[in-house]
mmCIF file with all atom_site columns, C-alpha atoms in Angstrom:
data_model
loop_
_atom_site.group_PDB
_atom_site.id
_atom_site.type_symbol
_atom_site.label_atom_id
_atom_site.label_alt_id
_atom_site.label_comp_id
_atom_site.label_asym_id
_atom_site.label_entity_id
_atom_site.label_seq_id
_atom_site.pdbx_PDB_ins_code
_atom_site.Cartn_x
_atom_site.Cartn_y
_atom_site.Cartn_z
_atom_site.occupancy
_atom_site.B_iso_or_equiv
_atom_site.pdbx_formal_charge
_atom_site.auth_seq_id
_atom_site.auth_comp_id
_atom_site.auth_asym_id
_atom_site.auth_atom_id
_atom_site.pdbx_PDB_model_num
ATOM 1   C CA . MET A 1 1   ? 0.000   0.000  0.000   1.00 53.00 ? 1   MET A CA 1
ATOM 2   C CA . GLY A 1 2   ? 2.822   2.428  0.752   1.00 79.00 ? 2   GLY A CA 1
ATOM 3   C CA . MET A 1 3   ? 3.045   5.069  3.423   1.00 91.00 ? 3   MET A CA 1
ATOM 4   C CA . LYS A 1 4   ? 0.600   7.945  3.613   1.00 95.00 ? 4   LYS A CA 1
ATOM 5   C CA . CYS A 1 5   ? 0.550   10.548 6.365   1.00 97.00 ? 5   CYS A CA 1
ATOM 6   C CA . ASN A 1 6   ? -0.532  14.068 7.202   1.00 97.00 ? 6   ASN A CA 1
ATOM 7   C CA . LEU A 1 7   ? 0.727   14.839 10.693  1.00 98.00 ? 7   LEU A CA 1
ATOM 8   C CA . LEU A 1 8   ? 0.888   18.159 12.495  1.00 98.00 ? 8   LEU A CA 1
ATOM 9   C CA . ALA A 1 9   ? 2.529   18.728 15.863  1.00 98.00 ? 9   ALA A CA 1
ATOM 10  C CA . PHE A 1 10  ? 3.058   21.720 18.111  1.00 98.00 ? 10  PHE A CA 1
ATOM 11  C CA . SER A 1 11  ? 6.027   21.189 20.384  1.00 98.00 ? 11  SER A CA 1
ATOM 12  C CA . PRO A 1 12  ? 8.550   23.219 22.409  1.00 98.00 ? 12  PRO A CA 1
ATOM 13  C CA . GLY A 1 13  ? 11.283  20.980 20.998  1.00 97.00 ? 13  GLY A CA 1
ATOM 14  C CA . VAL A 1 14  ? 11.264  18.208 18.422  1.00 98.00 ? 14  VAL A CA 1
ATOM 15  C CA . PRO A 1 15  ? 8.002   16.227 18.913  1.00 98.00 ? 15  PRO A CA 1
ATOM 16  C CA . ARG A 1 16  ? 9.669   12.811 19.089  1.00 98.00 ? 16  ARG A CA 1
ATOM 17  C CA . ASP A 1 17  ? 11.301  13.737 22.413  1.00 98.00 ? 17  ASP A CA 1
ATOM 18  C CA . ASP A 1 18  ? 7.960   14.292 24.147  1.00 98.00 ? 18  ASP A CA 1
ATOM 19  C CA . LEU A 1 19  ? 6.393   11.279 22.442  1.00 98.00 ? 19  LEU A CA 1
ATOM 20  C CA . ALA A 1 20  ? 9.111   9.200  24.101  1.00 97.00 ? 20  ALA A CA 1
ATOM 21  C CA . ALA A 1 21  ? 9.163   10.994 27.466  1.00 97.00 ? 21  ALA A CA 1
ATOM 22  C CA . HIS A 1 22  ? 5.508   11.632 28.349  1.00 98.00 ? 22  HIS A CA 1
ATOM 23  C CA . ALA A 1 23  ? 2.540   9.390  29.005  1.00 97.00 ? 23  ALA A CA 1
ATOM 24  C CA . PRO A 1 24  ? -0.347  10.093 26.615  1.00 98.00 ? 24  PRO A CA 1
ATOM 25  C CA . GLY A 1 25  ? -3.009  12.518 27.768  1.00 98.00 ? 25  GLY A CA 1
ATOM 26  C CA . SER A 1 26  ? -6.679  11.741 28.185  1.00 98.00 ? 26  SER A CA 1
ATOM 27  C CA . ARG A 1 27  ? -9.422  11.922 25.560  1.00 98.00 ? 27  ARG A CA 1
ATOM 28  C CA . ASP A 1 28  ? -10.773 15.026 27.304  1.00 98.00 ? 28  ASP A CA 1
ATOM 29  C CA . GLU A 1 29  ? -7.400  16.742 26.941  1.00 98.00 ? 29  GLU A CA 1
ATOM 30  C CA . ALA A 1 30  ? -7.252  15.752 23.296  1.00 98.00 ? 30  ALA A CA 1
ATOM 31  C CA . ARG A 1 31  ? -10.736 17.174 22.669  1.00 98.00 ? 31  ARG A CA 1
ATOM 32  C CA . ARG A 1 32  ? -9.885  20.477 24.366  1.00 98.00 ? 32  ARG A CA 1
ATOM 33  C CA . VAL A 1 33  ? -6.806  20.880 22.212  1.00 97.00 ? 33  VAL A CA 1
ATOM 34  C CA . ALA A 1 34  ? -8.609  19.902 19.016  1.00 97.00 ? 34  ALA A CA 1
ATOM 35  C CA . GLU A 1 35  ? -11.517 22.265 19.666  1.00 97.00 ? 35  GLU A CA 1
ATOM 36  C CA . ALA A 1 36  ? -9.112  25.150 20.264  1.00 96.00 ? 36  ALA A CA 1
ATOM 37  C CA . LEU A 1 37  ? -7.345  24.507 16.963  1.00 96.00 ? 37  LEU A CA 1
ATOM 38  C CA . LEU A 1 38  ? -10.414 23.558 14.898  1.00 96.00 ? 38  LEU A CA 1
ATOM 39  C CA . PRO A 1 39  ? -13.344 25.348 16.564  1.00 95.00 ? 39  PRO A CA 1
ATOM 40  C CA . GLY A 1 40  ? -16.762 23.990 15.707  1.00 95.00 ? 40  GLY A CA 1
ATOM 41  C CA . ARG A 1 41  ? -15.375 21.016 13.791  1.00 96.00 ? 41  ARG A CA 1
ATOM 42  C CA . VAL A 1 42  ? -14.717 18.364 16.446  1.00 97.00 ? 42  VAL A CA 1
ATOM 43  C CA . GLY A 1 43  ? -17.601 15.934 16.696  1.00 97.00 ? 43  GLY A CA 1
ATOM 44  C CA . ALA A 1 44  ? -18.445 12.676 18.417  1.00 98.00 ? 44  ALA A CA 1
ATOM 45  C CA . PRO A 1 45  ? -15.730 10.413 19.774  1.00 98.00 ? 45  PRO A CA 1
ATOM 46  C CA . LEU A 1 46  ? -14.470 7.558  17.600  1.00 98.00 ? 46  LEU A CA 1
ATOM 47  C CA . ARG A 1 47  ? -12.218 4.606  18.357  1.00 97.00 ? 47  ARG A CA 1
ATOM 48  C CA . GLU A 1 48  ? -8.797  4.748  19.905  1.00 98.00 ? 48  GLU A CA 1
ATOM 49  C CA . GLY A 1 49  ? -6.042  4.712  17.299  1.00 97.00 ? 49  GLY A CA 1
ATOM 50  C CA . SER A 1 50  ? -2.297  5.011  16.919  1.00 98.00 ? 50  SER A CA 1
ATOM 51  C CA . LEU A 1 51  ? 0.156   7.382  15.291  1.00 97.00 ? 51  LEU A CA 1
ATOM 52  C CA . LEU A 1 52  ? 1.139   4.887  12.607  1.00 96.00 ? 52  LEU A CA 1
ATOM 53  C CA . GLU A 1 53  ? -2.235  3.245  12.007  1.00 96.00 ? 53  GLU A CA 1
ATOM 54  C CA . ASP A 1 54  ? -4.018  6.596  11.726  1.00 97.00 ? 54  ASP A CA 1
ATOM 55  C CA . SER A 1 55  ? -1.345  8.805  10.187  1.00 97.00 ? 55  SER A CA 1
ATOM 56  C CA . LEU A 1 56  ? -3.796  9.610  7.357   1.00 96.00 ? 56  LEU A CA 1
ATOM 57  C CA . PRO A 1 57  ? -7.349  8.943  8.545   1.00 96.00 ? 57  PRO A CA 1
ATOM 58  C CA . GLN A 1 58  ? -10.544 9.125  6.532   1.00 93.00 ? 58  GLN A CA 1
ATOM 59  C CA . ALA A 1 59  ? -11.793 12.512 5.372   1.00 92.00 ? 59  ALA A CA 1
ATOM 60  C CA . ASP A 1 60  ? -14.320 12.883 8.190   1.00 95.00 ? 60  ASP A CA 1
ATOM 61  C CA . GLN A 1 61  ? -11.968 11.818 10.981  1.00 98.00 ? 61  GLN A CA 1
ATOM 62  C CA . LEU A 1 62  ? -9.419  13.495 13.231  1.00 98.00 ? 62  LEU A CA 1
ATOM 63  C CA . PHE A 1 63  ? -6.953  11.776 15.544  1.00 98.00 ? 63  PHE A CA 1
ATOM 64  C CA . VAL A 1 64  ? -5.291  13.696 18.364  1.00 98.00 ? 64  VAL A CA 1
ATOM 65  C CA . GLY A 1 65  ? -2.719  12.969 21.055  1.00 98.00 ? 65  GLY A CA 1
ATOM 66  C CA . VAL A 1 66  ? -1.321  15.060 23.901  1.00 98.00 ? 66  VAL A CA 1
ATOM 67  C CA . PHE A 1 67  ? 2.131   14.217 25.253  1.00 98.00 ? 67  PHE A CA 1
ATOM 68  C CA . GLY A 1 68  ? 3.171   16.700 27.915  1.00 98.00 ? 68  GLY A CA 1
ATOM 69  C CA . PRO A 1 69  ? 3.458   20.085 26.178  1.00 98.00 ? 69  PRO A CA 1
ATOM 70  C CA . THR A 1 70  ? 3.377   18.488 22.714  1.00 98.00 ? 70  THR A CA 1
ATOM 71  C CA . VAL A 1 71  ? 0.207   18.015 20.673  1.00 98.00 ? 71  VAL A CA 1
ATOM 72  C CA . VAL A 1 72  ? -0.067  15.742 17.624  1.00 98.00 ? 72  VAL A CA 1
ATOM 73  C CA . LEU A 1 73  ? -2.912  15.746 15.100  1.00 98.00 ? 73  LEU A CA 1
ATOM 74  C CA . ALA A 1 74  ? -3.638  13.514 12.112  1.00 98.00 ? 74  ALA A CA 1
ATOM 75  C CA . SER A 1 75  ? -6.155  14.364 9.397   1.00 97.00 ? 75  SER A CA 1
ATOM 76  C CA . GLU A 1 76  ? -6.651  14.138 5.652   1.00 96.00 ? 76  GLU A CA 1
ATOM 77  C CA . GLU A 1 77  ? -6.865  17.940 5.438   1.00 94.00 ? 77  GLU A CA 1
ATOM 78  C CA . PHE A 1 78  ? -3.437  18.929 4.141   1.00 95.00 ? 78  PHE A CA 1
ATOM 79  C CA . GLU A 1 79  ? -4.373  22.557 3.512   1.00 94.00 ? 79  GLU A CA 1
ATOM 80  C CA . ALA A 1 80  ? -5.979  23.046 6.920   1.00 94.00 ? 80  ALA A CA 1
ATOM 81  C CA . PHE A 1 81  ? -2.827  21.739 8.618   1.00 96.00 ? 81  PHE A CA 1
ATOM 82  C CA . ALA A 1 82  ? -0.640  23.982 6.460   1.00 96.00 ? 82  ALA A CA 1
ATOM 83  C CA . GLN A 1 83  ? -2.688  26.984 7.557   1.00 96.00 ? 83  GLN A CA 1
ATOM 84  C CA . LEU A 1 84  ? -2.552  25.990 11.231  1.00 97.00 ? 84  LEU A CA 1
ATOM 85  C CA . ALA A 1 85  ? 1.228   25.631 11.082  1.00 97.00 ? 85  ALA A CA 1
ATOM 86  C CA . ARG A 1 86  ? 1.503   29.171 9.727   1.00 97.00 ? 86  ARG A CA 1
ATOM 87  C CA . ALA A 1 87  ? -0.979  30.645 12.205  1.00 96.00 ? 87  ALA A CA 1
ATOM 88  C CA . GLY A 1 88  ? 1.556   30.724 15.053  1.00 95.00 ? 88  GLY A CA 1
ATOM 89  C CA . ASP A 1 89  ? 1.212   29.309 18.539  1.00 96.00 ? 89  ASP A CA 1
ATOM 90  C CA . ALA A 1 90  ? 0.296   31.349 21.621  1.00 93.00 ? 90  ALA A CA 1
ATOM 91  C CA . GLN A 1 91  ? 2.207   28.900 23.832  1.00 96.00 ? 91  GLN A CA 1
ATOM 92  C CA . GLY A 1 92  ? 5.458   29.554 21.996  1.00 97.00 ? 92  GLY A CA 1
ATOM 93  C CA . ARG A 1 93  ? 5.752   26.128 20.408  1.00 98.00 ? 93  ARG A CA 1
ATOM 94  C CA . THR A 1 94  ? 7.136   25.208 16.999  1.00 98.00 ? 94  THR A CA 1
ATOM 95  C CA . ALA A 1 95  ? 4.859   23.628 14.388  1.00 98.00 ? 95  ALA A CA 1
ATOM 96  C CA . TYR A 1 96  ? 5.962   20.499 12.504  1.00 98.00 ? 96  TYR A CA 1
ATOM 97  C CA . HIS A 1 97  ? 3.959   19.360 9.468   1.00 98.00 ? 97  HIS A CA 1
ATOM 98  C CA . VAL A 1 98  ? 5.024   16.139 7.721   1.00 98.00 ? 98  VAL A CA 1
ATOM 99  C CA . MET A 1 99  ? 3.225   14.872 4.622   1.00 97.00 ? 99  MET A CA 1
ATOM 100 C CA . MET A 1 100 ? 3.696   11.709 2.554   1.00 96.00 ? 100 MET A CA 1
ATOM 101 C CA . HIS A 1 101 ? 1.581   10.067 -0.135  1.00 94.00 ? 101 HIS A CA 1
ATOM 102 C CA . SER A 1 102 ? 2.896   6.936  -1.801  1.00 89.00 ? 102 SER A CA 1
ATOM 103 C CA . VAL A 1 103 ? 0.366   6.959  -4.663  1.00 88.00 ? 103 VAL A CA 1
ATOM 104 C CA . SER A 1 104 ? 1.758   10.214 -6.049  1.00 85.00 ? 104 SER A CA 1
ATOM 105 C CA . ASP A 1 105 ? 5.295   9.755  -4.648  1.00 89.00 ? 105 ASP A CA 1
ATOM 106 C CA . ALA A 1 106 ? 4.967   13.078 -2.858  1.00 94.00 ? 106 ALA A CA 1
ATOM 107 C CA . ALA A 1 107 ? 6.491   14.092 0.454   1.00 96.00 ? 107 ALA A CA 1
ATOM 108 C CA . GLY A 1 108 ? 7.285   17.226 2.363   1.00 96.00 ? 108 GLY A CA 1
ATOM 109 C CA . ILE A 1 109 ? 7.996   18.879 5.666   1.00 98.00 ? 109 ILE A CA 1
ATOM 110 C CA . THR A 1 110 ? 7.225   22.356 6.962   1.00 98.00 ? 110 THR A CA 1
ATOM 111 C CA . VAL A 1 111 ? 8.556   23.734 10.231  1.00 98.00 ? 111 VAL A CA 1
ATOM 112 C CA . CYS A 1 112 ? 7.227   27.064 11.499  1.00 98.00 ? 112 CYS A CA 1
ATOM 113 C CA . ASP A 1 113 ? 8.206   29.031 14.580  1.00 98.00 ? 113 ASP A CA 1
ATOM 114 C CA . ALA A 1 114 ? 5.766   30.269 17.222  1.00 97.00 ? 114 ALA A CA 1
ATOM 115 C CA . ARG A 1 115 ? 5.004   33.372 15.126  1.00 97.00 ? 115 ARG A CA 1
ATOM 116 C CA . GLY A 1 116 ? 4.054   31.236 12.131  1.00 97.00 ? 116 GLY A CA 1
ATOM 117 C CA . GLU A 1 117 ? 7.208   32.120 10.198  1.00 98.00 ? 117 GLU A CA 1
ATOM 118 C CA . VAL A 1 118 ? 8.534   29.273 8.049   1.00 98.00 ? 118 VAL A CA 1
ATOM 119 C CA . VAL A 1 119 ? 11.843  27.970 9.407   1.00 98.00 ? 119 VAL A CA 1
ATOM 120 C CA . ARG A 1 120 ? 12.155  25.226 6.793   1.00 98.00 ? 120 ARG A CA 1
ATOM 121 C CA . GLU A 1 121 ? 9.960   23.927 4.003   1.00 98.00 ? 121 GLU A CA 1
ATOM 122 C CA . VAL A 1 122 ? 10.666  21.153 1.509   1.00 97.00 ? 122 VAL A CA 1
ATOM 123 C CA . VAL A 1 123 ? 8.030   19.937 -0.959  1.00 96.00 ? 123 VAL A CA 1
ATOM 124 C CA . LEU A 1 124 ? 8.880   16.998 -3.215  1.00 95.00 ? 124 LEU A CA 1
ATOM 125 C CA . GLY A 1 125 ? 7.083   15.192 -6.013  1.00 91.00 ? 125 GLY A CA 1
ATOM 126 C CA . ALA A 1 126 ? 8.180   12.471 -8.398  1.00 84.00 ? 126 ALA A CA 1
ATOM 127 C CA . ASP A 1 127 ? 7.409   14.723 -11.374 1.00 87.00 ? 127 ASP A CA 1
ATOM 128 C CA . MET A 1 128 ? 9.462   17.650 -10.006 1.00 91.00 ? 128 MET A CA 1
ATOM 129 C CA . ASP A 1 129 ? 13.013  18.145 -11.253 1.00 89.00 ? 129 ASP A CA 1
ATOM 130 C CA . ARG A 1 130 ? 15.858  19.358 -9.068  1.00 89.00 ? 130 ARG A CA 1
ATOM 131 C CA . ALA A 1 131 ? 15.607  22.976 -10.178 1.00 93.00 ? 131 ALA A CA 1
ATOM 132 C CA . GLU A 1 132 ? 11.889  23.100 -9.398  1.00 93.00 ? 132 GLU A CA 1
ATOM 133 C CA . VAL A 1 133 ? 12.424  21.601 -5.952  1.00 94.00 ? 133 VAL A CA 1
ATOM 134 C CA . GLU A 1 134 ? 15.336  23.892 -5.119  1.00 93.00 ? 134 GLU A CA 1
ATOM 135 C CA . ALA A 1 135 ? 13.386  26.950 -6.250  1.00 94.00 ? 135 ALA A CA 1
ATOM 136 C CA . GLY A 1 136 ? 10.695  26.120 -3.678  1.00 95.00 ? 136 GLY A CA 1
ATOM 137 C CA . LEU A 1 137 ? 12.997  25.480 -0.718  1.00 96.00 ? 137 LEU A CA 1
ATOM 138 C CA . LEU A 1 138 ? 12.643  27.781 2.269   1.00 97.00 ? 138 LEU A CA 1
ATOM 139 C CA . GLY A 1 139 ? 15.007  28.101 5.207   1.00 97.00 ? 139 GLY A CA 1
ATOM 140 C CA . GLU A 1 140 ? 18.094  26.119 6.154   1.00 97.00 ? 140 GLU A CA 1
ATOM 141 C CA . PRO A 1 141 ? 18.323  22.307 5.887   1.00 97.00 ? 141 PRO A CA 1
ATOM 142 C CA . LEU A 1 142 ? 17.235  20.231 8.873   1.00 98.00 ? 142 LEU A CA 1
ATOM 143 C CA . PRO A 1 143 ? 19.692  17.743 10.407  1.00 95.00 ? 143 PRO A CA 1
ATOM 144 C CA . PHE A 1 144 ? 18.282  14.679 8.625   1.00 97.00 ? 144 PHE A CA 1
ATOM 145 C CA . GLU A 1 145 ? 18.509  16.284 5.160   1.00 97.00 ? 145 GLU A CA 1
ATOM 146 C CA . ARG A 1 146 ? 22.295  16.371 4.647   1.00 95.00 ? 146 ARG A CA 1
ATOM 147 C CA . PRO A 1 147 ? 22.726  12.842 3.176   1.00 95.00 ? 147 PRO A CA 1
ATOM 148 C CA . PHE A 1 148 ? 20.031  13.535 0.579   1.00 94.00 ? 148 PHE A CA 1
ATOM 149 C CA . TRP A 1 149 ? 21.496  16.762 -0.787  1.00 92.00 ? 149 TRP A CA 1
ATOM 150 C CA . ALA A 1 150 ? 25.035  15.319 -0.533  1.00 90.00 ? 150 ALA A CA 1
ATOM 151 C CA . GLY A 1 151 ? 24.153  12.453 -2.890  1.00 87.00 ? 151 GLY A CA 1
ATOM 152 C CA . GLU A 1 152 ? 24.405  9.769  -0.198  1.00 89.00 ? 152 GLU A CA 1
ATOM 153 C CA . ARG A 1 153 ? 20.827  8.508  -0.734  1.00 86.00 ? 153 ARG A CA 1
ATOM 154 C CA . PRO A 1 154 ? 20.791  8.046  -4.527  1.00 80.00 ? 154 PRO A CA 1
ATOM 155 C CA . LEU A 1 155 ? 17.978  6.655  -6.615  1.00 71.00 ? 155 LEU A CA 1
ATOM 156 C CA . ASP A 1 156 ? 17.968  2.932  -7.362  1.00 73.00 ? 156 ASP A CA 1
ATOM 157 C CA . LEU A 1 157 ? 18.766  2.752  -11.062 1.00 64.00 ? 157 LEU A CA 1
ATOM 158 C CA . LEU A 1 158 ? 18.421  -0.192 -13.410 1.00 60.00 ? 158 LEU A CA 1
ATOM 159 C CA . PRO A 1 159 ? 21.595  -1.811 -14.749 1.00 72.00 ? 159 PRO A CA 1
ATOM 160 C CA . GLY A 1 160 ? 23.004  0.407  -17.469 1.00 61.00 ? 160 GLY A CA 1
ATOM 161 C CA . GLU A 1 161 ? 20.748  3.318  -16.554 1.00 65.00 ? 161 GLU A CA 1
ATOM 162 C CA . GLU A 1 162 ? 22.424  6.661  -15.878 1.00 66.00 ? 162 GLU A CA 1
ATOM 163 C CA . ALA A 1 163 ? 21.146  9.357  -13.560 1.00 66.00 ? 163 ALA A CA 1
ATOM 164 C CA . ASP A 1 164 ? 19.921  12.549 -15.195 1.00 66.00 ? 164 ASP A CA 1
ATOM 165 C CA . PRO A 1 165 ? 21.639  15.508 -13.491 1.00 71.00 ? 165 PRO A CA 1
ATOM 166 C CA . ASP A 1 166 ? 18.430  17.502 -13.859 1.00 75.00 ? 166 ASP A CA 1
ATOM 167 C CA . ASP A 1 167 ? 16.408  14.960 -11.863 1.00 82.00 ? 167 ASP A CA 1
ATOM 168 C CA . LEU A 1 168 ? 15.964  15.002 -8.126  1.00 86.00 ? 168 LEU A CA 1
ATOM 169 C CA . PRO A 1 169 ? 18.866  12.841 -6.880  1.00 84.00 ? 169 PRO A CA 1
ATOM 170 C CA . PHE A 1 170 ? 16.770  10.883 -4.367  1.00 90.00 ? 170 PHE A CA 1
ATOM 171 C CA . TRP A 1 171 ? 13.326  9.374  -4.030  1.00 91.00 ? 171 TRP A CA 1
ATOM 172 C CA . PRO A 1 172 ? 10.778  11.681 -2.322  1.00 93.00 ? 172 PRO A CA 1
ATOM 173 C CA . MET A 1 173 ? 9.394   8.846  -0.190  1.00 93.00 ? 173 MET A CA 1
ATOM 174 C CA . ASP A 1 174 ? 12.845  8.074  1.226   1.00 94.00 ? 174 ASP A CA 1
ATOM 175 C CA . PHE A 1 175 ? 13.120  11.717 2.225   1.00 96.00 ? 175 PHE A CA 1
ATOM 176 C CA . GLY A 1 176 ? 9.628   11.596 3.733   1.00 96.00 ? 176 GLY A CA 1
ATOM 177 C CA . GLU A 1 177 ? 10.474  8.552  5.846   1.00 96.00 ? 177 GLU A CA 1
ATOM 178 C CA . GLU A 1 178 ? 13.506  10.322 7.303   1.00 96.00 ? 178 GLU A CA 1
ATOM 179 C CA . ALA A 1 179 ? 11.472  13.474 7.925   1.00 97.00 ? 179 ALA A CA 1
ATOM 180 C CA . LEU A 1 180 ? 8.942   11.329 9.779   1.00 97.00 ? 180 LEU A CA 1
ATOM 181 C CA . ARG A 1 181 ? 11.689  9.670  11.834  1.00 97.00 ? 181 ARG A CA 1
ATOM 182 C CA . TRP A 1 182 ? 13.351  12.994 12.693  1.00 98.00 ? 182 TRP A CA 1
ATOM 183 C CA . ALA A 1 183 ? 10.139  14.769 13.711  1.00 98.00 ? 183 ALA A CA 1
ATOM 184 C CA . PHE A 1 184 ? 8.013   11.955 15.158  1.00 98.00 ? 184 PHE A CA 1
ATOM 185 C CA . GLY A 1 185 ? 10.538  9.246  15.946  1.00 97.00 ? 185 GLY A CA 1
ATOM 186 C CA . PHE A 1 186 ? 9.215   6.399  13.775  1.00 96.00 ? 186 PHE A CA 1
ATOM 187 C CA . VAL A 1 187 ? 9.085   5.232  10.162  1.00 95.00 ? 187 VAL A CA 1
ATOM 188 C CA . GLY A 1 188 ? 6.223   3.858  8.126   1.00 92.00 ? 188 GLY A CA 1
ATOM 189 C CA . GLU A 1 189 ? 7.894   1.501  5.681   1.00 87.00 ? 189 GLU A CA 1
ATOM 190 C CA . GLY A 1 190 ? 11.574  2.282  6.155   1.00 77.00 ? 190 GLY A CA 1
ATOM 191 C CA . GLU A 1 191 ? 14.007  0.084  8.026   1.00 83.00 ? 191 GLU A CA 1
ATOM 192 C CA . PRO A 1 192 ? 13.499  0.661  11.780  1.00 90.00 ? 192 PRO A CA 1
ATOM 193 C CA . ARG A 1 193 ? 16.459  1.494  13.971  1.00 94.00 ? 193 ARG A CA 1
ATOM 194 C CA . PRO A 1 194 ? 16.977  0.365  17.574  1.00 94.00 ? 194 PRO A CA 1
ATOM 195 C CA . ASP A 1 195 ? 16.178  3.832  18.938  1.00 95.00 ? 195 ASP A CA 1
ATOM 196 C CA . ASP A 1 196 ? 13.053  4.366  16.807  1.00 97.00 ? 196 ASP A CA 1
ATOM 197 C CA . LEU A 1 197 ? 9.681   4.597  18.509  1.00 97.00 ? 197 LEU A CA 1
ATOM 198 C CA . ASP A 1 198 ? 6.943   2.092  17.761  1.00 97.00 ? 198 ASP A CA 1
ATOM 199 C CA . GLY A 1 199 ? 4.336   4.092  15.860  1.00 96.00 ? 199 GLY A CA 1
ATOM 200 C CA . PHE A 1 200 ? 1.675   1.507  16.665  1.00 96.00 ? 200 PHE A CA 1
ATOM 201 C CA . ALA A 1 201 ? 2.318   1.998  20.400  1.00 97.00 ? 201 ALA A CA 1
ATOM 202 C CA . ILE A 1 202 ? 1.758   5.797  20.356  1.00 97.00 ? 202 ILE A CA 1
ATOM 203 C CA . PRO A 1 203 ? -1.964  6.225  21.063  1.00 98.00 ? 203 PRO A CA 1
ATOM 204 C CA . LEU A 1 204 ? -4.242  8.824  19.497  1.00 98.00 ? 204 LEU A CA 1
ATOM 205 C CA . HIS A 1 205 ? -7.882  9.615  20.257  1.00 98.00 ? 205 HIS A CA 1
ATOM 206 C CA . GLY A 1 206 ? -10.300 9.616  17.338  1.00 98.00 ? 206 GLY A CA 1
ATOM 207 C CA . PHE A 1 207 ? -13.079 12.151 16.710  1.00 98.00 ? 207 PHE A CA 1
ATOM 208 C CA . GLU A 1 208 ? -15.502 12.895 13.939  1.00 98.00 ? 208 GLU A CA 1
ATOM 209 C CA . LEU A 1 209 ? -14.361 15.898 11.903  1.00 97.00 ? 209 LEU A CA 1
ATOM 210 C CA . ARG A 1 210 ? -17.154 18.148 10.735  1.00 95.00 ? 210 ARG A CA 1
ATOM 211 C CA . PRO A 1 211 ? -16.808 20.028 7.435   1.00 92.00 ? 211 PRO A CA 1
ATOM 212 C CA . ALA A 1 212 ? -15.305 23.492 7.639   1.00 85.00 ? 212 ALA A CA 1
ATOM 213 C CA . ARG A 1 213 ? -17.909 26.233 7.524   1.00 73.00 ? 213 ARG A CA 1
ATOM 214 C CA . ARG A 1 214 ? -17.536 28.651 4.665   1.00 61.00 ? 214 ARG A CA 1
ATOM 215 C CA . SER A 1 215 ? -17.554 32.322 5.523   1.00 51.00 ? 215 SER A CA 1
ATOM 216 C CA . PHE A 1 216 ? -20.659 34.429 4.877   1.00 49.00 ? 216 PHE A CA 1
ATOM 217 C CA . TRP A 1 217 ? -19.085 35.977 1.747   1.00 47.00 ? 217 TRP A CA 1
ATOM 218 C CA . LYS A 1 218 ? -17.997 32.617 0.328   1.00 49.00 ? 218 LYS A CA 1
ATOM 219 C CA . ARG A 1 219 ? -21.510 31.254 0.829   1.00 47.00 ? 219 ARG A CA 1
ATOM 220 C CA . LEU A 1 220 ? -23.032 34.349 -0.711  1.00 50.00 ? 220 LEU A CA 1
ATOM 221 C CA . LEU A 1 221 ? -20.702 34.501 -3.708  1.00 52.00 ? 221 LEU A CA 1
ATOM 222 C CA . GLY A 1 222 ? -20.475 30.748 -4.228  1.00 51.00 ? 222 GLY A CA 1
#
């Protein structure tokens, strides 16, 4: 099936540290956090889930976890999460948004500071060449990125096939797996390491996700 995820975290450090250090918060805590971030959209409770199992839930679902000062959310709504990351955080936390979709071979990471300013953004797609990717980069590389840009994670080529210097020199999904490991401490389909977290063992609370209400002017003007 391949890995698919749309995860957003607000954390005073890198989220994986609090995922490892803190016991998960209650469903009531998760609801309070979700309602503050997505007012009017959090509905009835659903099943208990996990960070790996529910990294990209169904369109009408939201999964939330609270781990000390860190909050993690999973939803299908890529654009909503992108907007939340850029909205800033009153508690002074950094936003981490990691996206992967194996069907389109797309992956990316956005990190924003507490003011909503982008610290780093990388967006990758299989149909994007190196120049297009580099033109869209924002901020300085994150620690996990160096091997990719240094040519240490090359594409798997067929015998006799030569790399095109204009192509992205690595597979977007490989990059996405390392972004996921760096930010959240686990991988979806990559090779696990001894110090990785078990994504299935990190619990999230499920809720129905109501559709976003359009503003008065959008409803009026269609």
